Amino acid sequence: MYNIMFLLLFIGLTSIGIYLRIRNNKNRLMFWVAAVIVCCGLVGLQVILEKQILPRLDMSTDSLVPAMLLYITGALNLFINTFPYFAILVFYLLFNGFMRYDRWLIGGLSIPIWVTLFLSSNLSKNYLDTTFLSFWGLAYTIGIFSLAIFSIVIEKEPHYRLHHFVIAIIFCIPIAVLNVFHFASSATSDRILIAIPYILVLCLIIILLLYVRGAFLGIKKKSIQMVHISTVLTHHSLKNSIGKVKLNSLNIRNSLEQKQYEHIDNYVGNLLDIHDTMMQTMSNISRAVSNQLVLQKQETDMAAIVSDVVKGLRRDSTVTIDIDCPSTIVVVDRLLLTECIQNICNNAIEAIKDAGTLRIKLQQRRKKVHLTISDSGCGMDRLQVHNVFEPFYSSKQRTRNHFGLGMYQAKKVIDAHNGKIDIKSARGKGTTVTVTLKTK
């Protein structure tokens, strides 16, 4: 029973972790969640190797197999005892908006793992001195608990506060048990080891229940239901357009029969507008499901792109647009980048409920250009910020005009240009989107 339990732990958790990573490959929070789940699954493999397989091997022989298995067991032992501290702390720093994807900061947080590797372990002998590990693990555990409590305290909405509390339970209980395990005596640690699979499975069940309900980290379940939603929206949009085509065609016929030719030009203009709307809808869906964008790069002035976008923005007199965009030459696909910036600006204007300001600023630093688009609108919460690039995800109410593809498509365009797009936002404080591209 003991062996089967850890075998199922290994197979189940690693499979689910890999699945969640693949299904949500654009979500930075889910990357760390999936990594922790896989790490927990490897506990089962490490225990089976250490407790069942290695004791049955003749380690005195010169065979390469026992030595390799011992080294793999040692590597797993180091990984599962150190990585959860690091990964969960990074998760909570991202979750609370205290860091972006800063490689230097992430590398700095991983230093205790490397110190443990080189000074407190011997992988070839499956040896791990937990003295140093226990204390830096305790420091990381305190940091994780502090960030978890912080996320609950600052949340004003009861629904989200409950959600943050559940996430705290999912991560804080296992990490606390791991740290107690490191400080415990050998007899106590053996008893804790038996309880670990049950704790991990319970936390995983909570994650899966929230995930299926579309409530875990704000992630919408990507299933046939999501495809159905997008299909219905597309059908509704095209159906309305087709109805307008018929109406304008009948009006043209009536005008010809009654020889009221002065109205025909207006009806033809309506048909052309409907054509553009239908083509745009199909283009958005087509790009969303395509794996790659084919770029047609050319030298372009970013200031000219911004100027074109501003001219086509839907706005009223209550929105003030402040532009600071000096001439800057870049090599980009002008059509795609214009559409990308237009999506961002349209979202910004729609977020401004009453009077407000949209600021567009262009700066060149060394060999990169930074386009910053800021609004004084309603802003987004942390989960919306982390999920805004997911396909069919929208912080606005779904309509035939809001498919949840605008920011997803914008990120695809920027990624295709080897650039970066970053969002900073808070509810009631507006949103700032920064697009970074290479200059000529």
CSV table of C-alpha atoms in Angstrom, one decimal:
chain,number,residue,atom,x,y,z
A,1,MET,CA,0.0,0.0,0.0
A,2,TYR,CA,2.9,2.4,0.9
A,3,ASN,CA,4.5,1.8,-2.5
A,4,ILE,CA,1.3,2.1,-4.5
A,5,MET,CA,0.5,5.4,-2.7
A,6,PHE,CA,3.7,7.0,-3.7
A,7,LEU,CA,3.6,5.6,-7.2
A,8,LEU,CA,0.2,7.1,-7.7
A,9,LEU,CA,1.4,10.3,-6.2
A,10,PHE,CA,4.2,10.4,-8.8
A,11,ILE,CA,2.1,9.5,-11.8
A,12,GLY,CA,-0.9,11.7,-10.9
A,13,LEU,CA,0.7,14.9,-9.8
A,14,THR,CA,3.4,15.1,-12.5
A,15,SER,CA,0.8,14.4,-15.2
A,16,ILE,CA,-1.6,17.0,-13.9
A,17,GLY,CA,1.2,19.5,-13.5
A,18,ILE,CA,2.4,19.0,-17.0
A,19,TYR,CA,-1.2,19.2,-18.3
A,20,LEU,CA,-1.9,22.5,-16.5
A,21,ARG,CA,1.4,23.9,-17.8
A,22,ILE,CA,0.6,23.0,-21.4
A,23,ARG,CA,-3.0,24.2,-21.3
A,24,ASN,CA,-2.1,27.5,-19.7
A,25,ASN,CA,1.3,28.1,-21.3
A,26,LYS,CA,0.8,31.9,-21.5
A,27,ASN,CA,0.0,32.3,-17.8
A,28,ARG,CA,3.0,33.2,-15.6
A,29,LEU,CA,1.3,32.3,-12.4
A,30,MET,CA,0.2,28.9,-13.7
A,31,PHE,CA,3.8,28.2,-14.7
A,32,TRP,CA,4.9,28.3,-11.1
A,33,VAL,CA,1.8,26.4,-9.9
A,34,ALA,CA,2.4,23.7,-12.4
A,35,ALA,CA,6.2,23.6,-11.5
A,36,VAL,CA,5.3,23.1,-7.8
A,37,ILE,CA,2.8,20.3,-8.6
A,38,VAL,CA,5.4,18.5,-10.7
A,39,CYS,CA,7.9,18.9,-7.9
A,40,CYS,CA,5.4,17.4,-5.4
A,41,GLY,CA,4.8,14.5,-7.8
A,42,LEU,CA,8.5,13.8,-7.9
A,43,VAL,CA,8.3,13.2,-4.2
A,44,GLY,CA,6.7,9.9,-5.0
A,45,LEU,CA,9.5,8.9,-7.4
A,46,GLN,CA,12.2,9.9,-4.9
A,47,VAL,CA,10.7,7.9,-2.1
A,48,ILE,CA,10.3,4.8,-4.2
A,49,LEU,CA,13.9,5.0,-5.4
A,50,GLU,CA,15.3,5.7,-1.9
A,51,LYS,CA,13.2,3.3,0.2
A,52,GLN,CA,12.4,0.5,-2.2
A,53,ILE,CA,14.8,0.2,-5.2
A,54,LEU,CA,18.2,1.3,-3.9
A,55,PRO,CA,18.2,-0.9,-0.8
A,56,ARG,CA,17.8,-3.9,-3.2
A,57,LEU,CA,20.7,-3.1,-5.4
A,58,ASP,CA,24.3,-4.2,-4.8
A,59,MET,CA,26.1,-0.9,-4.4
A,60,SER,CA,29.5,-2.6,-4.1
A,61,THR,CA,29.7,-3.6,-7.7
A,62,ASP,CA,31.2,-1.5,-10.5
A,63,SER,CA,27.9,-1.4,-12.4
A,64,LEU,CA,26.9,2.0,-13.7
A,65,VAL,CA,23.2,1.5,-13.1
A,66,PRO,CA,23.3,1.6,-9.2
A,67,ALA,CA,25.6,4.7,-9.3
A,68,MET,CA,23.3,6.5,-11.8
A,69,LEU,CA,20.1,5.6,-9.8
A,70,LEU,CA,21.9,6.9,-6.6
A,71,TYR,CA,22.8,10.1,-8.3
A,72,ILE,CA,19.2,10.6,-9.7
A,73,THR,CA,17.8,10.0,-6.2
A,74,GLY,CA,20.2,12.5,-4.7
A,75,ALA,CA,19.2,15.1,-7.4
A,76,LEU,CA,15.5,14.5,-6.7
A,77,ASN,CA,16.1,14.7,-3.0
A,78,LEU,CA,17.8,18.2,-3.4
A,79,PHE,CA,15.1,19.4,-5.8
A,80,ILE,CA,12.0,18.4,-3.8
A,81,ASN,CA,13.5,19.8,-0.6
A,82,THR,CA,14.5,23.2,-2.0
A,83,PHE,CA,12.5,24.1,-5.1
A,84,PRO,CA,9.1,24.5,-3.4
A,85,TYR,CA,10.4,27.4,-1.1
A,86,PHE,CA,11.7,29.2,-4.1
A,87,ALA,CA,8.8,28.6,-6.5
A,88,ILE,CA,6.0,29.5,-4.1
A,89,LEU,CA,7.8,32.7,-3.0
A,90,VAL,CA,8.2,33.7,-6.6
A,91,PHE,CA,4.5,32.9,-7.2
A,92,TYR,CA,3.4,35.1,-4.4
A,93,LEU,CA,5.7,38.0,-5.4
A,94,LEU,CA,4.1,37.8,-8.9
A,95,PHE,CA,0.6,37.3,-7.5
A,96,ASN,CA,0.9,40.5,-5.4
A,97,GLY,CA,2.4,42.5,-8.2
A,98,PHE,CA,5.8,43.0,-6.4
A,99,MET,CA,7.8,41.8,-9.3
A,100,ARG,CA,7.7,41.3,-13.0
A,101,TYR,CA,9.6,38.6,-14.9
A,102,ASP,CA,12.9,40.0,-13.7
A,103,ARG,CA,15.5,37.3,-14.4
A,104,TRP,CA,18.0,38.9,-12.0
A,105,LEU,CA,15.6,38.9,-9.1
A,106,ILE,CA,14.5,35.3,-9.8
A,107,GLY,CA,18.2,34.3,-10.1
A,108,GLY,CA,18.9,36.1,-6.7
A,109,LEU,CA,16.1,34.2,-5.0
A,110,SER,CA,17.5,30.9,-6.2
A,111,ILE,CA,21.0,31.5,-4.7
A,112,PRO,CA,20.2,29.5,-1.5
A,113,ILE,CA,19.4,26.5,-3.7
A,114,TRP,CA,22.8,26.7,-5.3
A,115,VAL,CA,24.6,27.2,-2.0
A,116,THR,CA,22.8,24.1,-0.7
A,117,LEU,CA,23.8,22.2,-3.8
A,118,PHE,CA,27.5,23.0,-3.6
A,119,LEU,CA,28.1,23.2,0.2
A,120,SER,CA,25.4,21.0,1.9
A,121,SER,CA,24.9,18.1,-0.4
A,122,ASN,CA,26.5,15.2,-2.3
A,123,LEU,CA,24.3,14.0,-5.1
A,124,SER,CA,26.5,11.0,-5.8
A,125,LYS,CA,25.8,9.7,-2.3
A,126,ASN,CA,22.3,10.9,-1.9
A,127,TYR,CA,23.4,13.1,1.0
A,128,LEU,CA,21.7,16.3,2.0
A,129,ASP,CA,22.6,18.3,5.1
A,130,THR,CA,19.4,20.1,6.1
A,131,THR,CA,21.0,22.4,8.7
A,132,PHE,CA,21.5,25.3,6.3
A,133,LEU,CA,18.4,24.3,4.3
A,134,SER,CA,16.1,24.5,7.4
A,135,PHE,CA,17.0,28.1,8.2
A,136,TRP,CA,16.8,29.6,4.8
A,137,GLY,CA,13.7,27.6,4.2
A,138,LEU,CA,12.2,29.1,7.4
A,139,ALA,CA,13.0,32.6,6.1
A,140,TYR,CA,11.3,31.8,2.8
A,141,THR,CA,8.3,30.3,4.6
A,142,ILE,CA,7.9,33.4,6.7
A,143,GLY,CA,8.1,35.5,3.5
A,144,ILE,CA,5.4,33.2,1.8
A,145,PHE,CA,3.1,33.5,4.8
A,146,SER,CA,3.5,37.3,5.0
A,147,LEU,CA,2.7,37.7,1.3
A,148,ALA,CA,-0.3,35.3,1.6
A,149,ILE,CA,-1.7,37.3,4.5
A,150,PHE,CA,-1.0,40.6,2.7
A,151,SER,CA,-3.0,39.4,-0.4
A,152,ILE,CA,-5.9,38.7,1.9
A,153,VAL,CA,-5.8,41.8,4.0
A,154,ILE,CA,-5.5,44.3,1.1
A,155,GLU,CA,-8.4,42.7,-0.8
A,156,LYS,CA,-11.6,44.7,-0.3
A,157,GLU,CA,-14.0,42.4,-2.2
A,158,PRO,CA,-15.3,39.5,0.1
A,159,HIS,CA,-15.4,37.1,-2.9
A,160,TYR,CA,-11.8,37.7,-3.9
A,161,ARG,CA,-10.7,37.7,-0.2
A,162,LEU,CA,-12.1,34.2,0.2
A,163,HIS,CA,-10.4,33.1,-3.1
A,164,HIS,CA,-7.0,34.4,-1.8
A,165,PHE,CA,-7.6,32.6,1.5
A,166,VAL,CA,-8.1,29.3,-0.3
A,167,ILE,CA,-5.0,29.9,-2.3
A,168,ALA,CA,-3.1,30.6,0.9
A,169,ILE,CA,-4.3,27.2,2.3
A,170,ILE,CA,-3.2,25.4,-0.8
A,171,PHE,CA,0.4,26.7,-0.7
A,172,CYS,CA,1.1,27.6,3.0
A,173,ILE,CA,0.1,24.3,4.6
A,174,PRO,CA,2.4,22.1,2.4
A,175,ILE,CA,5.3,24.6,2.7
A,176,ALA,CA,4.9,24.7,6.5
A,177,VAL,CA,4.9,20.9,6.7
A,178,LEU,CA,8.0,20.8,4.6
A,179,ASN,CA,9.8,23.2,6.9
A,180,VAL,CA,8.7,21.3,10.0
A,181,PHE,CA,10.0,18.1,8.2
A,182,HIS,CA,13.4,19.7,7.9
A,183,PHE,CA,13.6,20.7,11.5
A,184,ALA,CA,12.2,17.4,12.9
A,185,SER,CA,14.1,14.5,14.2
A,186,SER,CA,14.4,11.4,12.0
A,187,ALA,CA,11.6,9.5,13.8
A,188,THR,CA,9.2,12.4,13.5
A,189,SER,CA,10.2,13.1,9.9
A,190,ASP,CA,9.3,9.5,9.0
A,191,ARG,CA,5.8,10.0,10.4
A,192,ILE,CA,5.5,13.3,8.5
A,193,LEU,CA,6.6,11.6,5.3
A,194,ILE,CA,3.7,9.3,5.5
A,195,ALA,CA,1.3,12.2,5.9
A,196,ILE,CA,2.7,14.3,3.0
A,197,PRO,CA,1.0,12.4,0.1
A,198,TYR,CA,-2.5,13.0,1.7
A,199,ILE,CA,-1.7,16.7,2.3
A,200,LEU,CA,-0.6,17.1,-1.3
A,201,VAL,CA,-3.5,15.2,-2.8
A,202,LEU,CA,-6.0,17.3,-0.8
A,203,CYS,CA,-4.4,20.5,-2.0
A,204,LEU,CA,-4.4,19.3,-5.5
A,205,ILE,CA,-8.1,18.3,-5.3
A,206,ILE,CA,-8.9,21.9,-4.2
A,207,ILE,CA,-6.9,23.3,-7.1
A,208,LEU,CA,-8.7,21.1,-9.6
A,209,LEU,CA,-12.1,21.9,-8.2
A,210,LEU,CA,-11.4,25.6,-8.5
A,211,TYR,CA,-9.9,25.1,-12.0
A,212,VAL,CA,-12.9,23.2,-13.3
A,213,ARG,CA,-15.2,25.9,-11.9
A,214,GLY,CA,-13.1,28.6,-13.6
A,215,ALA,CA,-12.2,30.1,-10.3
A,216,PHE,CA,-8.5,29.2,-9.8
A,217,LEU,CA,-6.4,32.3,-10.4
A,218,GLY,CA,-9.2,33.7,-12.6
A,219,ILE,CA,-8.4,31.1,-15.3
A,220,LYS,CA,-11.3,30.2,-17.5
A,221,LYS,CA,-11.4,26.5,-18.3
A,222,LYS,CA,-10.3,26.0,-21.9
A,223,SER,CA,-12.7,23.3,-23.1
A,224,ILE,CA,-15.3,22.7,-25.8
A,225,GLN,CA,-17.5,25.1,-23.8
A,226,MET,CA,-15.1,27.9,-24.5
A,227,VAL,CA,-15.0,27.1,-28.2
A,228,HIS,CA,-18.8,27.0,-28.1
A,229,ILE,CA,-18.9,30.5,-26.6
A,230,SER,CA,-16.6,31.9,-29.3
A,231,THR,CA,-18.6,30.2,-32.0
A,232,VAL,CA,-21.9,31.6,-30.7
A,233,LEU,CA,-20.5,35.1,-30.5
A,234,THR,CA,-19.1,34.8,-34.0
A,235,HIS,CA,-22.4,33.4,-35.3
A,236,HIS,CA,-24.3,36.3,-33.6
A,237,SER,CA,-22.0,38.9,-35.0
A,238,LEU,CA,-22.2,37.5,-38.6
A,239,LYS,CA,-26.0,36.9,-38.3
A,240,ASN,CA,-26.6,40.6,-37.5
A,241,SER,CA,-24.3,41.7,-40.3
A,242,ILE,CA,-26.1,39.4,-42.8
A,243,GLY,CA,-29.4,40.8,-41.7
A,244,LYS,CA,-28.1,44.4,-42.3
A,245,VAL,CA,-26.9,43.3,-45.8
A,246,LYS,CA,-30.4,42.1,-46.6
A,247,LEU,CA,-32.0,45.2,-45.2
A,248,ASN,CA,-29.8,47.6,-47.2
A,249,SER,CA,-30.2,45.5,-50.4
A,250,LEU,CA,-34.0,45.7,-50.0
A,251,ASN,CA,-33.7,49.5,-49.5
A,252,ILE,CA,-31.6,49.8,-52.7
A,253,ARG,CA,-34.2,47.8,-54.6
A,254,ASN,CA,-37.0,50.0,-53.3
A,255,SER,CA,-35.1,53.1,-54.1
A,256,LEU,CA,-34.5,51.9,-57.7
A,257,GLU,CA,-38.2,51.0,-58.1
A,258,GLN,CA,-39.3,54.4,-56.8
A,259,LYS,CA,-36.5,56.2,-58.6
A,260,GLN,CA,-35.1,57.7,-55.4
A,261,TYR,CA,-31.5,57.5,-56.5
A,262,GLU,CA,-30.2,60.0,-54.0
A,263,HIS,CA,-30.6,57.4,-51.2
A,264,ILE,CA,-28.7,54.6,-53.0
A,265,ASP,CA,-25.2,56.0,-52.2
A,266,ASN,CA,-26.0,55.9,-48.5
A,267,TYR,CA,-27.1,52.3,-48.6
A,268,VAL,CA,-24.0,51.2,-50.6
A,269,GLY,CA,-21.9,52.9,-48.0
A,270,ASN,CA,-23.6,50.9,-45.3
A,271,LEU,CA,-22.9,47.7,-47.2
A,272,LEU,CA,-19.2,48.6,-47.5
A,273,ASP,CA,-19.1,49.2,-43.7
A,274,ILE,CA,-20.8,45.9,-43.1
A,275,HIS,CA,-18.3,44.2,-45.3
A,276,ASP,CA,-15.4,45.7,-43.4
A,277,THR,CA,-16.9,44.6,-40.1
A,278,MET,CA,-17.4,41.0,-41.2
A,279,MET,CA,-13.9,40.8,-42.6
A,280,GLN,CA,-12.5,42.2,-39.4
A,281,THR,CA,-14.4,39.6,-37.3
A,282,MET,CA,-13.2,36.7,-39.5
A,283,SER,CA,-9.6,38.1,-39.4
A,284,ASN,CA,-9.7,38.2,-35.6
A,285,ILE,CA,-10.8,34.6,-35.3
A,286,SER,CA,-8.4,33.4,-37.9
A,287,ARG,CA,-5.4,35.1,-36.3
A,288,ALA,CA,-6.5,33.8,-32.8
A,289,VAL,CA,-6.4,30.2,-33.9
A,290,SER,CA,-3.3,30.4,-36.1
A,291,ASN,CA,0.0,29.2,-34.5
A,292,GLN,CA,2.2,31.8,-36.3
A,293,LEU,CA,2.0,35.3,-37.6
A,294,VAL,CA,3.7,36.0,-40.9
A,295,LEU,CA,5.4,39.4,-40.6
A,296,GLN,CA,5.9,41.8,-43.5
A,297,LYS,CA,8.5,44.1,-42.0
A,298,GLN,CA,9.4,47.5,-43.3
A,299,GLU,CA,11.0,50.7,-42.0
A,300,THR,CA,8.2,52.6,-40.2
A,301,ASP,CA,8.0,55.7,-38.0
A,302,MET,CA,6.4,54.8,-34.7
A,303,ALA,CA,5.1,58.3,-34.4
A,304,ALA,CA,3.2,57.9,-37.7
A,305,ILE,CA,1.6,54.6,-36.4
A,306,VAL,CA,0.5,56.3,-33.2
A,307,SER,CA,-0.9,59.2,-35.3
A,308,ASP,CA,-3.0,56.8,-37.4
A,309,VAL,CA,-4.3,55.0,-34.4
A,310,VAL,CA,-5.4,58.2,-32.6
A,311,LYS,CA,-7.3,59.4,-35.7
A,312,GLY,CA,-9.3,56.2,-35.7
A,313,LEU,CA,-10.1,56.0,-32.0
A,314,ARG,CA,-13.7,55.9,-30.9
A,315,ARG,CA,-14.0,58.6,-28.2
A,316,ASP,CA,-16.1,61.5,-27.0
A,317,SER,CA,-15.2,65.0,-25.7
A,318,THR,CA,-14.8,63.7,-22.1
A,319,VAL,CA,-11.6,61.8,-23.0
A,320,THR,CA,-8.5,63.9,-23.3
A,321,ILE,CA,-5.6,62.4,-25.3
A,322,ASP,CA,-2.1,63.5,-24.4
A,323,ILE,CA,0.5,62.4,-27.0
A,324,ASP,CA,4.3,62.7,-26.6
A,325,CYS,CA,5.7,60.7,-29.5
A,326,PRO,CA,8.9,61.9,-31.3
A,327,SER,CA,9.8,60.4,-34.6
A,328,THR,CA,11.4,57.0,-34.1
A,329,ILE,CA,12.2,54.5,-36.9
A,330,VAL,CA,11.6,50.8,-36.3
A,331,VAL,CA,11.4,47.8,-38.6
A,332,VAL,CA,8.0,46.2,-38.0
A,333,ASP,CA,4.9,44.9,-39.7
A,334,ARG,CA,3.0,48.2,-39.8
A,335,LEU,CA,-0.5,46.8,-40.3
A,336,LEU,CA,-0.2,44.3,-37.5
A,337,LEU,CA,1.5,46.7,-35.1
A,338,THR,CA,-1.1,49.4,-35.9
A,339,GLU,CA,-3.9,46.9,-35.1
A,340,CYS,CA,-2.1,45.9,-31.9
A,341,ILE,CA,-1.8,49.5,-30.6
A,342,GLN,CA,-5.3,50.3,-31.6
A,343,ASN,CA,-6.6,47.4,-29.5
A,344,ILE,CA,-4.7,48.6,-26.5
A,345,CYS,CA,-5.9,52.2,-27.0
A,346,ASN,CA,-9.6,51.1,-27.5
A,347,ASN,CA,-9.4,49.1,-24.3
A,348,ALA,CA,-8.0,52.1,-22.5
A,349,ILE,CA,-10.8,54.4,-23.7
A,350,GLU,CA,-13.5,51.9,-22.8
A,351,ALA,CA,-12.0,51.6,-19.3
A,352,ILE,CA,-12.6,55.4,-18.8
A,353,LYS,CA,-16.2,55.5,-17.6
A,354,ASP,CA,-16.5,59.3,-17.2
A,355,ALA,CA,-14.1,62.1,-18.0
A,356,GLY,CA,-10.5,60.9,-18.1
A,357,THR,CA,-7.1,61.0,-19.8
A,358,LEU,CA,-5.3,58.7,-22.2
A,359,ARG,CA,-1.6,59.3,-22.3
A,360,ILE,CA,0.6,57.9,-25.1
A,361,LYS,CA,4.4,58.4,-24.7
A,362,LEU,CA,7.2,57.1,-26.9
A,363,GLN,CA,10.8,56.9,-25.6
A,364,GLN,CA,14.0,55.6,-27.2
A,365,ARG,CA,16.6,54.1,-24.9
A,366,ARG,CA,19.8,52.7,-26.5
A,367,LYS,CA,18.6,50.2,-29.1
A,368,LYS,CA,15.0,49.9,-27.8
A,369,VAL,CA,11.9,51.9,-28.1
A,370,HIS,CA,9.3,52.0,-25.3
A,371,LEU,CA,5.7,52.9,-26.1
A,372,THR,CA,3.7,53.6,-22.9
A,373,ILE,CA,-0.1,53.8,-23.1
A,374,SER,CA,-1.7,54.9,-19.8
A,375,ASP,CA,-5.3,55.6,-18.9
A,376,SER,CA,-7.2,57.0,-15.9
A,377,GLY,CA,-9.9,54.3,-16.1
A,378,CYS,CA,-11.3,51.8,-13.7
A,379,GLY,CA,-8.2,49.5,-13.8
A,380,MET,CA,-8.0,45.8,-13.2
A,381,ASP,CA,-7.3,43.6,-10.2
A,382,ARG,CA,-4.3,41.3,-10.0
A,383,LEU,CA,-5.9,38.2,-11.4
A,384,GLN,CA,-7.3,40.1,-14.4
A,385,VAL,CA,-3.8,41.5,-15.1
A,386,HIS,CA,-2.3,38.0,-15.0
A,387,ASN,CA,-5.0,36.6,-17.3
A,388,VAL,CA,-5.5,39.5,-19.7
A,389,PHE,CA,-3.4,37.8,-22.5
A,390,GLU,CA,-5.4,34.5,-22.4
A,391,PRO,CA,-7.6,33.9,-25.5
A,392,PHE,CA,-11.3,34.6,-25.0
A,393,TYR,CA,-10.6,36.2,-21.6
A,394,SER,CA,-12.1,39.6,-21.2
A,395,SER,CA,-12.6,41.9,-18.1
A,396,LYS,CA,-15.5,43.5,-20.0
A,397,GLN,CA,-19.0,41.9,-20.4
A,398,ARG,CA,-19.0,39.6,-23.4
A,399,THR,CA,-20.8,41.0,-26.4
A,400,ARG,CA,-20.5,40.5,-30.1
A,401,ASN,CA,-17.8,43.2,-30.1
A,402,HIS,CA,-15.8,41.8,-27.2
A,403,PHE,CA,-14.5,38.3,-27.9
A,404,GLY,CA,-11.6,38.5,-25.5
A,405,LEU,CA,-9.1,38.3,-28.3
A,406,GLY,CA,-7.8,41.9,-28.4
A,407,MET,CA,-5.0,41.7,-25.9
A,408,TYR,CA,-4.3,38.0,-26.8
A,409,GLN,CA,-3.7,39.1,-30.4
A,410,ALA,CA,-1.6,42.1,-29.2
A,411,LYS,CA,0.7,39.9,-27.3
A,412,LYS,CA,1.1,37.5,-30.3
A,413,VAL,CA,2.0,40.5,-32.5
A,414,ILE,CA,4.6,41.8,-30.0
A,415,ASP,CA,6.1,38.3,-29.4
A,416,ALA,CA,6.4,37.8,-33.2
A,417,HIS,CA,8.5,41.0,-33.3
A,418,ASN,CA,10.7,39.6,-30.4
A,419,GLY,CA,9.4,42.5,-28.2
A,420,LYS,CA,7.8,42.6,-24.8
A,421,ILE,CA,4.4,43.9,-23.5
A,422,ASP,CA,3.9,44.6,-19.9
A,423,ILE,CA,0.8,45.7,-17.9
A,424,LYS,CA,0.5,47.4,-14.6
A,425,SER,CA,-2.9,48.1,-13.2
A,426,ALA,CA,-4.9,48.5,-10.0
A,427,ARG,CA,-8.6,48.8,-9.5
A,428,GLY,CA,-9.6,52.4,-9.5
A,429,LYS,CA,-6.2,53.6,-10.4
A,430,GLY,CA,-6.0,53.0,-14.2
A,431,THR,CA,-3.8,50.9,-16.4
A,432,THR,CA,-0.4,51.3,-18.0
A,433,VAL,CA,0.6,49.1,-20.9
A,434,THR,CA,4.2,49.3,-22.0
A,435,VAL,CA,5.3,47.9,-25.4
A,436,THR,CA,9.1,47.4,-25.9
A,437,LEU,CA,10.5,46.9,-29.4
A,438,LYS,CA,14.0,47.0,-31.0
A,439,THR,CA,14.8,50.1,-33.0
A,440,LYS,CA,16.3,50.1,-36.5
